[in-house]
Coordinates of C-alpha atoms in Angstrom, one line a residue:
Chain I
M1 CA -65.6 18.5 -27.4
L2 CA -63.4 18.9 -24.9
V3 CA -65.3 17.2 -22.6
A4 CA -65.7 14.7 -24.7
L5 CA -61.8 14.7 -25.1
W6 CA -62.4 15.0 -21.6
W7 CA -64.3 11.7 -21.1
A8 CA -62.9 9.4 -23.4
A9 CA -59.3 10.0 -22.2
T10 CA -60.4 9.3 -18.8
H11 CA -62.8 5.9 -19.7
A12 CA -60.5 4.9 -21.6
G13 CA -57.2 5.1 -18.8
W14 CA -55.1 6.9 -20.9
V15 CA -54.6 9.1 -18.1
S16 CA -55.0 8.0 -14.0
R17 CA -58.2 8.8 -12.2
V18 CA -55.9 10.1 -9.0
F19 CA -54.9 13.3 -11.2
L20 CA -57.8 13.8 -13.8
P21 CA -61.6 12.5 -12.6
T22 CA -64.2 12.0 -15.0
P23 CA -66.5 14.3 -15.6
E24 CA -69.3 12.1 -14.2
A25 CA -67.0 12.7 -10.9
T26 CA -66.7 16.7 -11.6
F27 CA -69.5 17.6 -11.9
G28 CA -71.3 15.1 -9.3
A29 CA -68.8 17.2 -6.8
L30 CA -69.3 19.9 -8.2
S31 CA -73.3 20.1 -7.6
A32 CA -72.7 18.9 -3.8
G33 CA -70.6 21.6 -3.2
L34 CA -73.0 23.6 -5.1
V35 CA -76.5 22.2 -3.2
Q36 CA -74.7 21.7 0.6
G37 CA -74.1 25.1 0.0
E38 CA -70.2 24.7 0.8
L39 CA -68.7 25.7 -2.5
V40 CA -71.9 28.6 -3.0
A41 CA -69.8 30.4 -0.1
Q42 CA -66.4 29.0 -0.8
T43 CA -67.1 30.9 -4.5
G44 CA -68.9 34.0 -2.9
A45 CA -65.8 34.7 -0.1
T46 CA -63.2 34.4 -3.8
V47 CA -65.5 36.7 -6.2
G48 CA -66.4 39.3 -2.8
R49 CA -62.6 39.4 -2.6
M50 CA -61.4 40.3 -6.0
L51 CA -64.8 42.4 -6.4
V52 CA -63.8 44.2 -3.5
G53 CA -59.8 44.2 -4.3
W54 CA -60.6 45.6 -8.0
G55 CA -62.6 48.2 -6.9
L56 CA -60.6 49.9 -3.9
A57 CA -57.6 49.8 -7.2
S58 CA -59.6 51.2 -9.1
L59 CA -60.8 54.0 -7.1
L60 CA -57.0 54.3 -6.4
G61 CA -55.1 54.0 -10.2
V62 CA -57.7 56.6 -10.9
V63 CA -56.9 58.9 -8.5
I64 CA -53.6 58.4 -8.8
G65 CA -52.9 58.0 -11.9
A66 CA -54.9 61.6 -12.9
L67 CA -53.2 63.2 -9.8
I68 CA -49.2 62.3 -11.8
G69 CA -49.9 62.3 -15.4
V70 CA -52.1 65.8 -15.0
S71 CA -48.7 66.9 -14.9
A72 CA -45.6 67.2 -16.5
V73 CA -43.1 67.3 -13.8
A74 CA -44.8 65.2 -11.8
R75 CA -45.0 62.2 -14.2
A76 CA -40.5 63.2 -15.9
W77 CA -39.7 62.4 -11.8
I78 CA -42.2 60.1 -10.4
A79 CA -43.4 57.6 -14.0
P80 CA -39.2 55.8 -13.4
T81 CA -40.0 54.3 -10.5
L82 CA -43.4 53.4 -11.7
E83 CA -41.8 51.5 -14.5
F84 CA -39.9 49.8 -12.4
I85 CA -42.2 48.6 -10.2
R86 CA -45.0 47.6 -12.6
P87 CA -43.1 44.5 -13.7
L88 CA -43.2 43.2 -10.4
P89 CA -45.4 39.5 -9.3
A90 CA -48.1 41.6 -7.6
S91 CA -47.8 38.3 -5.5
A92 CA -44.0 39.1 -4.4
I93 CA -44.8 41.9 -1.6
M94 CA -47.3 39.2 -0.3
P95 CA -44.8 38.5 2.1
L96 CA -44.4 42.2 3.1
A97 CA -48.1 42.1 3.5
I98 CA -47.5 39.6 5.8
S99 CA -45.4 40.6 8.4
V100 CA -46.8 44.0 8.6
F101 CA -50.8 43.2 8.5
G102 CA -50.3 39.5 9.7
L103 CA -52.4 36.6 8.3
S104 CA -56.0 37.8 7.7
G105 CA -58.5 39.0 5.1
G106 CA -57.5 42.5 5.3
M107 CA -53.7 42.1 3.8
V108 CA -55.1 39.5 1.1
L109 CA -57.4 42.5 0.0
F110 CA -54.0 45.1 0.3
V111 CA -52.1 42.5 -2.0
V112 CA -55.1 42.5 -3.8
A113 CA -55.3 45.8 -4.0
F114 CA -51.7 46.7 -4.6
G115 CA -50.9 44.3 -7.5
A116 CA -54.5 44.9 -9.5
M117 CA -54.0 48.6 -9.3
W118 CA -51.0 49.3 -12.1
P119 CA -52.9 48.5 -14.7
V120 CA -55.2 50.9 -14.8
L121 CA -52.8 53.9 -12.9
L122 CA -50.2 53.5 -15.6
A123 CA -53.4 53.3 -18.5
T124 CA -54.3 56.7 -16.2
V125 CA -51.2 58.6 -16.2
H126 CA -50.6 57.6 -20.3
G127 CA -53.8 58.8 -21.1
L128 CA -54.0 61.8 -19.4
A129 CA -50.3 62.2 -21.0
S130 CA -51.8 61.6 -24.7
V131 CA -54.6 64.4 -24.1
H132 CA -54.5 66.2 -28.2
V133 CA -52.3 69.1 -28.3
Q134 CA -55.2 71.0 -29.8
L135 CA -57.6 70.2 -26.7
R136 CA -54.4 71.6 -24.4
E137 CA -54.6 74.4 -26.0
V138 CA -58.6 75.2 -25.6
A139 CA -58.4 74.2 -22.1
Q140 CA -55.8 77.0 -21.8
G141 CA -57.4 79.7 -23.4
L142 CA -60.5 78.7 -21.7
E143 CA -58.5 79.0 -19.0
M144 CA -60.2 76.0 -17.6
P145 CA -59.2 75.3 -14.0
R146 CA -56.9 72.3 -14.1
R147 CA -59.5 70.3 -12.1
D148 CA -62.0 71.2 -15.2
F149 CA -59.2 70.2 -17.6
V150 CA -58.9 66.3 -15.6
W151 CA -62.2 66.3 -15.4
K152 CA -64.1 67.5 -18.8
I153 CA -60.7 66.7 -20.9
G154 CA -58.3 64.3 -19.5
L155 CA -60.2 61.6 -17.9
P156 CA -62.7 60.7 -20.8
N157 CA -59.5 61.6 -23.5
A158 CA -58.3 58.3 -21.5
L159 CA -61.3 56.1 -20.9
P160 CA -60.3 54.0 -23.4
D161 CA -57.0 53.0 -21.9
I162 CA -59.0 53.6 -18.2
L163 CA -61.4 50.4 -19.4
S164 CA -58.8 48.3 -21.1
G165 CA -56.3 49.0 -17.5
M166 CA -59.5 47.3 -15.4
R167 CA -59.8 44.8 -17.4
L168 CA -56.2 43.3 -17.0
S169 CA -56.7 44.0 -13.5
M170 CA -59.8 42.0 -12.4
T171 CA -57.7 39.2 -13.8
V172 CA -54.7 40.0 -11.9
A173 CA -57.3 40.3 -8.5
L174 CA -58.8 36.9 -9.4
I175 CA -54.9 35.7 -9.6
V176 CA -53.5 37.5 -6.6
S177 CA -57.2 36.3 -4.2
V178 CA -56.4 32.6 -5.3
V179 CA -52.5 32.7 -4.1
G180 CA -53.5 35.2 -1.0
E181 CA -56.2 32.4 0.2
M182 CA -53.6 30.0 -0.6
I183 CA -50.8 31.2 1.5
A184 CA -52.9 33.3 3.8
S185 CA -55.5 30.0 4.6
Q186 CA -58.7 32.8 4.5
P187 CA -61.5 31.5 3.3
G188 CA -62.2 30.7 -0.6
L189 CA -61.8 28.5 -3.9
G190 CA -58.1 29.1 -3.2
Q191 CA -57.9 27.4 -0.4
A192 CA -61.0 25.0 -1.4
I193 CA -58.5 24.0 -3.9
L194 CA -55.1 23.9 -2.2
L195 CA -57.2 21.3 0.2
A196 CA -58.1 19.2 -2.2
A197 CA -55.4 18.4 -4.1
R198 CA -53.1 17.5 -0.4
S199 CA -55.8 15.3 -0.3
F200 CA -56.0 14.0 -3.5
Q201 CA -59.6 14.5 -4.1
S202 CA -59.4 15.3 -7.6
S203 CA -63.4 16.2 -8.3
E204 CA -63.0 17.9 -5.7
L205 CA -59.6 20.2 -6.9
F206 CA -61.5 19.4 -10.4
A207 CA -64.3 21.0 -9.3
G208 CA -63.0 24.2 -7.6
I209 CA -60.9 24.6 -11.2
V210 CA -64.1 25.3 -13.3
L211 CA -65.4 27.6 -11.0
L212 CA -62.7 29.3 -10.8
G213 CA -62.8 29.6 -14.4
A214 CA -66.4 30.3 -14.9
I215 CA -65.1 33.5 -12.6
G216 CA -63.1 34.5 -15.0
F217 CA -65.3 33.8 -18.1
V218 CA -68.0 35.5 -16.8
S219 CA -66.6 38.7 -15.4
N220 CA -64.6 39.2 -18.8
A221 CA -67.1 38.7 -20.7
A222 CA -69.7 41.9 -18.9
L223 CA -65.9 43.8 -18.6
A224 CA -66.0 43.8 -22.2
A225 CA -70.1 44.3 -23.3
A226 CA -69.6 46.6 -20.3
E227 CA -66.7 48.7 -22.2
K228 CA -68.9 48.2 -25.3
K229 CA -71.6 50.3 -24.1
L230 CA -69.3 52.9 -22.6
L231 CA -67.1 53.8 -25.6
R232 CA -70.0 53.6 -27.9
W233 CA -69.9 57.3 -28.6
Q234 CA -66.4 56.9 -29.9
H235 CA -67.6 55.1 -33.0
P236 CA -70.7 56.6 -33.8
Chain X
M1 CA -24.8 69.8 -16.2
H2 CA -28.1 69.5 -17.4
R3 CA -27.7 66.2 -19.0
A4 CA -26.3 64.7 -16.0
L5 CA -29.8 66.0 -14.6
A6 CA -31.4 64.3 -16.6
L7 CA -30.0 61.4 -16.6
L8 CA -30.4 61.1 -12.7
R9 CA -33.9 62.7 -12.8
P10 CA -35.6 59.0 -12.6
F11 CA -33.1 58.2 -9.8
A12 CA -34.4 61.1 -7.7
F13 CA -38.2 60.3 -7.0
P14 CA -36.8 56.2 -5.2
A15 CA -33.9 57.5 -3.2
V16 CA -36.4 60.5 -1.4
L17 CA -38.8 57.4 -0.8
L18 CA -35.7 55.3 0.5
G19 CA -34.2 57.6 2.5
L20 CA -37.9 58.3 4.5
L21 CA -38.0 54.6 4.8
E22 CA -34.5 54.3 6.1
G23 CA -34.3 57.2 8.1
W24 CA -38.6 55.9 9.2
A25 CA -37.0 52.2 9.9
R26 CA -33.8 53.7 12.4
T27 CA -35.8 56.2 14.0
T28 CA -39.1 54.9 15.4
G29 CA -39.7 51.6 13.5
A30 CA -36.6 50.0 15.0
G31 CA -37.0 46.8 16.5
S32 CA -39.8 45.9 13.7
D33 CA -40.3 42.4 12.5
A34 CA -41.9 43.8 9.4
V35 CA -39.7 46.3 8.1
A36 CA -36.2 46.5 7.7
P37 CA -33.3 50.3 6.6
P38 CA -33.0 49.4 3.0
S39 CA -28.6 49.8 4.0
L40 CA -29.4 46.4 6.2
A41 CA -31.7 45.4 2.9
L42 CA -29.0 45.8 0.9
R43 CA -26.3 44.5 2.9
S44 CA -27.6 40.5 3.5
L45 CA -28.9 41.0 -0.7
L46 CA -25.2 41.0 -1.3
A47 CA -24.1 38.3 1.6
A48 CA -27.1 35.9 -0.2
A49 CA -25.2 36.6 -3.2
G50 CA -22.0 36.2 -1.5
D51 CA -22.8 33.1 -0.3
G52 CA -24.2 31.5 -4.2
S53 CA -27.8 31.6 -2.9
L54 CA -28.6 34.4 -4.9
L55 CA -27.5 32.6 -7.5
G56 CA -28.7 29.4 -7.3
A57 CA -32.2 31.0 -7.0
T58 CA -32.7 33.4 -9.5
G59 CA -30.9 30.8 -11.6
F60 CA -34.0 27.7 -10.7
T61 CA -36.6 30.8 -11.6
L62 CA -34.9 32.3 -14.4
G63 CA -34.6 28.8 -15.5
T64 CA -38.3 27.4 -15.3
A65 CA -39.3 30.1 -16.4
A66 CA -37.7 30.2 -20.0
L67 CA -38.6 25.8 -20.0
G68 CA -42.4 27.2 -19.8
L69 CA -42.1 29.4 -22.1
L70 CA -40.3 27.4 -24.3
A71 CA -42.9 24.8 -23.6
G72 CA -45.9 26.9 -23.5
C73 CA -45.1 29.5 -27.1
V74 CA -44.4 26.6 -29.1
G75 CA -47.4 24.3 -28.5
G76 CA -49.4 27.6 -29.1
L77 CA -47.7 28.9 -31.7
L78 CA -48.4 25.6 -33.3
L79 CA -52.1 24.8 -32.6
G80 CA -52.7 29.2 -33.5
T81 CA -51.4 28.7 -36.3
V82 CA -53.3 25.2 -37.5
L83 CA -56.5 27.6 -35.9
G84 CA -55.3 30.6 -38.3
L85 CA -55.7 28.5 -41.0
S86 CA -57.8 26.5 -41.2
R87 CA -61.6 27.6 -40.9
R88 CA -63.1 24.4 -39.7
A89 CA -60.6 23.6 -37.3
A90 CA -60.5 27.5 -35.1
Q91 CA -65.2 27.0 -35.0
V92 CA -64.8 23.6 -33.3
S93 CA -62.2 24.6 -30.8
F94 CA -63.7 28.5 -30.4
L95 CA -65.7 26.9 -27.4
S96 CA -63.3 25.3 -25.8
V97 CA -60.6 27.8 -26.1
E98 CA -62.7 31.0 -25.0
V99 CA -63.5 28.2 -21.8
L100 CA -60.3 27.3 -21.1
R101 CA -58.7 30.7 -21.2
P102 CA -60.0 32.7 -18.0
V103 CA -59.0 29.9 -15.9
P104 CA -56.1 31.2 -13.9
S105 CA -53.0 29.4 -13.8
V106 CA -52.5 29.7 -10.2
A107 CA -55.2 27.3 -10.2
L108 CA -53.7 25.1 -11.6
I109 CA -50.5 24.8 -9.0
P110 CA -52.9 22.4 -6.6
L111 CA -53.5 20.3 -10.1
A112 CA -49.6 20.5 -10.7
M113 CA -48.3 19.9 -7.0
L114 CA -50.9 16.7 -7.6
V115 CA -49.3 15.4 -10.5
F116 CA -45.6 16.4 -9.9
G117 CA -45.1 16.6 -6.8
F118 CA -43.0 19.4 -5.8
G119 CA -40.2 20.5 -8.5
L120 CA -39.2 21.7 -11.7
R121 CA -41.7 19.7 -13.9
M122 CA -44.6 21.3 -11.6
Q123 CA -43.5 24.6 -12.4
V124 CA -42.8 24.4 -15.9
S125 CA -46.1 23.3 -16.6
V126 CA -48.0 25.7 -14.8
V127 CA -45.9 28.4 -16.6
A128 CA -46.1 26.3 -20.1
F129 CA -50.3 27.0 -19.0
A130 CA -50.3 30.1 -18.3
T131 CA -48.1 31.6 -21.5
F132 CA -49.4 28.8 -23.6
W133 CA -52.9 30.8 -23.8
P134 CA -51.8 34.3 -25.1
M135 CA -49.4 32.9 -27.6
L136 CA -51.9 30.9 -29.2
V137 CA -54.2 33.9 -29.5
L138 CA -52.1 36.2 -30.4
T139 CA -50.4 33.7 -33.4
Q140 CA -54.2 32.8 -34.3
A141 CA -54.9 36.8 -35.4
A142 CA -51.4 37.0 -37.0
V143 CA -52.6 34.2 -38.9
Q144 CA -55.2 34.8 -40.3
Q145 CA -54.2 38.6 -41.5
V146 CA -51.5 37.3 -43.7
E147 CA -51.9 38.2 -46.7
P148 CA -54.4 35.6 -48.2
R149 CA -52.6 36.2 -51.5
L150 CA -49.3 34.8 -50.2
L151 CA -51.6 31.1 -49.3
E152 CA -52.9 31.3 -53.1
V153 CA -49.3 31.5 -54.0
A154 CA -47.7 28.7 -51.6
Q155 CA -51.7 26.4 -53.3
A156 CA -50.2 27.1 -56.2
L157 CA -46.5 26.1 -55.8
Q158 CA -48.3 23.0 -54.1
L159 CA -46.2 23.3 -51.3
S160 CA -46.0 21.5 -48.6
A161 CA -47.8 21.9 -44.9
R162 CA -44.3 22.0 -43.5
Q163 CA -42.7 24.6 -46.4
R164 CA -45.8 26.6 -46.2
F165 CA -45.5 27.4 -43.0
V166 CA -41.5 27.4 -43.0
A167 CA -41.4 30.0 -46.1
I168 CA -44.5 32.1 -46.1
V169 CA -46.7 31.8 -42.8
L170 CA -43.7 32.1 -40.3
P171 CA -42.0 35.4 -41.9
S172 CA -45.3 37.1 -42.8
I173 CA -45.8 36.9 -39.1
T174 CA -42.8 37.2 -37.3
P175 CA -42.8 41.1 -35.8
R176 CA -46.4 40.7 -34.1
L177 CA -45.1 36.7 -33.1
F178 CA -42.7 38.5 -30.8
V179 CA -45.0 41.3 -29.6
A180 CA -46.6 38.4 -28.6
L181 CA -43.0 36.6 -27.2
R182 CA -42.6 39.8 -24.8
L183 CA -46.1 39.6 -23.6
C184 CA -46.0 35.9 -22.8
V185 CA -42.2 36.5 -20.7
A186 CA -43.7 38.8 -18.6
I187 CA -46.1 36.4 -18.2
A188 CA -44.5 33.7 -17.6
L189 CA -41.6 35.7 -14.4
V190 CA -44.3 36.3 -12.7
V191 CA -45.9 32.8 -12.8
A192 CA -43.1 31.6 -11.7
V193 CA -42.0 33.1 -8.8
T194 CA -46.1 33.7 -7.9
T195 CA -45.7 29.5 -7.7
E196 CA -42.8 29.5 -5.4
I197 CA -44.7 31.9 -2.8
A198 CA -47.4 29.8 -3.4
A199 CA -46.6 26.5 -3.3
N200 CA -43.1 24.9 -4.8
P201 CA -40.0 25.5 -2.4
H202 CA -37.5 26.7 -4.8
G203 CA -35.7 29.9 -6.4
M204 CA -36.5 33.4 -5.7
G205 CA -40.1 33.1 -4.3
Y206 CA -39.7 30.2 -2.1
A207 CA -36.5 32.6 -1.0
L208 CA -38.7 35.8 -0.4
M209 CA -41.5 33.8 1.3
I210 CA -39.2 31.8 3.9
A211 CA -36.9 35.3 4.8
Q212 CA -40.1 36.7 5.8
Q213 CA -41.4 33.3 7.5
S214 CA -37.4 33.5 9.2
L215 CA -38.4 36.8 10.5
D216 CA -35.3 38.2 8.7
P217 CA -37.5 41.4 7.0
A218 CA -33.4 43.4 5.7
L219 CA -33.3 39.4 3.8
M220 CA -37.0 39.6 2.3
M221 CA -36.5 43.1 1.3
G222 CA -33.4 42.4 0.1
W223 CA -35.5 39.5 -2.3
L224 CA -38.1 42.0 -3.0
F225 CA -35.4 44.4 -4.2
W226 CA -33.6 41.5 -6.5
I227 CA -36.7 40.6 -8.3
G228 CA -37.7 43.5 -8.8
V229 CA -34.8 44.1 -10.3
V230 CA -34.7 40.5 -12.1
G231 CA -38.1 41.6 -13.5
F232 CA -37.0 45.1 -14.8
G233 CA -33.9 43.9 -16.0
V234 CA -35.8 40.8 -18.3
N235 CA -38.3 43.7 -19.4
T236 CA -35.7 45.8 -20.9
L237 CA -34.5 43.1 -23.4
T238 CA -37.5 42.0 -24.5
L239 CA -38.5 45.1 -25.4
R240 CA -34.8 45.6 -27.1
L241 CA -35.0 42.2 -28.6
Q242 CA -39.0 43.1 -30.0
G243 CA -37.3 46.4 -31.2
W244 CA -34.1 44.9 -33.0
V245 CA -36.6 41.9 -34.8
A246 CA -38.9 45.0 -35.8
R247 CA -36.5 46.8 -37.2
R248 CA -34.6 43.7 -39.5
M249 CA -37.9 42.8 -40.5
G250 CA -37.4 46.1 -42.1
A251 CA -41.1 48.0 -39.4
Q252 CA -40.3 51.6 -39.8
P253 CA -39.0 52.8 -36.6

């Protein structure tokens, strides 16, 4: 239905073709880019950046979150700071990262990992903090060492929170990757669509937007499926 | 004594961090183009507040975020209501929504640049796009949970579509609407700043970017801190608003 509307809008001349290309032109640009391999390489670069940054973010988020979340004292002292940093836009630390790391791929990766870490970190802290009192008492009764408590009770309890945090952080990772590519001129779809817009090549711009939408759609669907599978034990 | 300690506790950890940073930046890190002592950052920020650039940039960012939020939320609310009430409309548009929703809002920045050029309208359109989808989806979910008997009453009373919306649907979805609004406010602010950093030469994000490019780390860190403060303030306000609305609508605390 959407494509039909799009087709009608462009062919009837409701919207200037400079801004909105016809669907045929977009898919032409898309297939040409995919066949020549240019768009494939750019998509690969963006997806790679997103996945690596997201992996780092998830790992760091769970580890740091577990370290903070396991101790009530650390939670009381550090959690307010985390709440303060959380609403800070991830891309806002990009200038700081640029002046520390320079305009490099590593800089973009750092910002992606940093920005995408917060949902996972806060979810882990919250998940560990909300362990049921009786489970805590069981652990105390068994004289479980703290490490075992985190591993056997805390993290499984936090898993649903962590997984939804990871889903959110995947979205953040994609957004920050694209912004990073735009600012730091790293190869990828972000740079490609910015250049296409500057040279008024709207069909290439739309091809990039379509691909980015597809990346978002596929990654979200994959994570939703994984979440369902991993949390099957919750609903026997 | 004990209460004073509890009040001060949230500030202890950041104070230690800032103290360490201050010490490092004044000794080994002195002369760095990347990091400045927090005390200098605060002074730069105060200077920016003095010459009015702080107020102007903050106003621009918050204003565009609010305008975009308004456009996105009203659109999302209306379409969400339609899709929530009519099963057929929901089926027809399901695929379109699911395909468009995951498009990252920043992908729209180049397009908005192409259509509107730089400035207010471009940023408002990106923010509106970003807030439209969460509002749409959450409104649709809220409307679908409206008590069916209330809708039957509306039918029996032969209310017009507008009356039905104002008298039946809107009151019953209001508490959930404010949860969605809180989410959208956070998104709007993040997207507004991101747009300024990536493209639009106005507002707080641009001020941050230009401070970095002119190798003024003190000013840059001042802006970074200020953006954090603004974000935190806006989030706290919306949280309060949501709680207040929930209480007014008779939810149990």
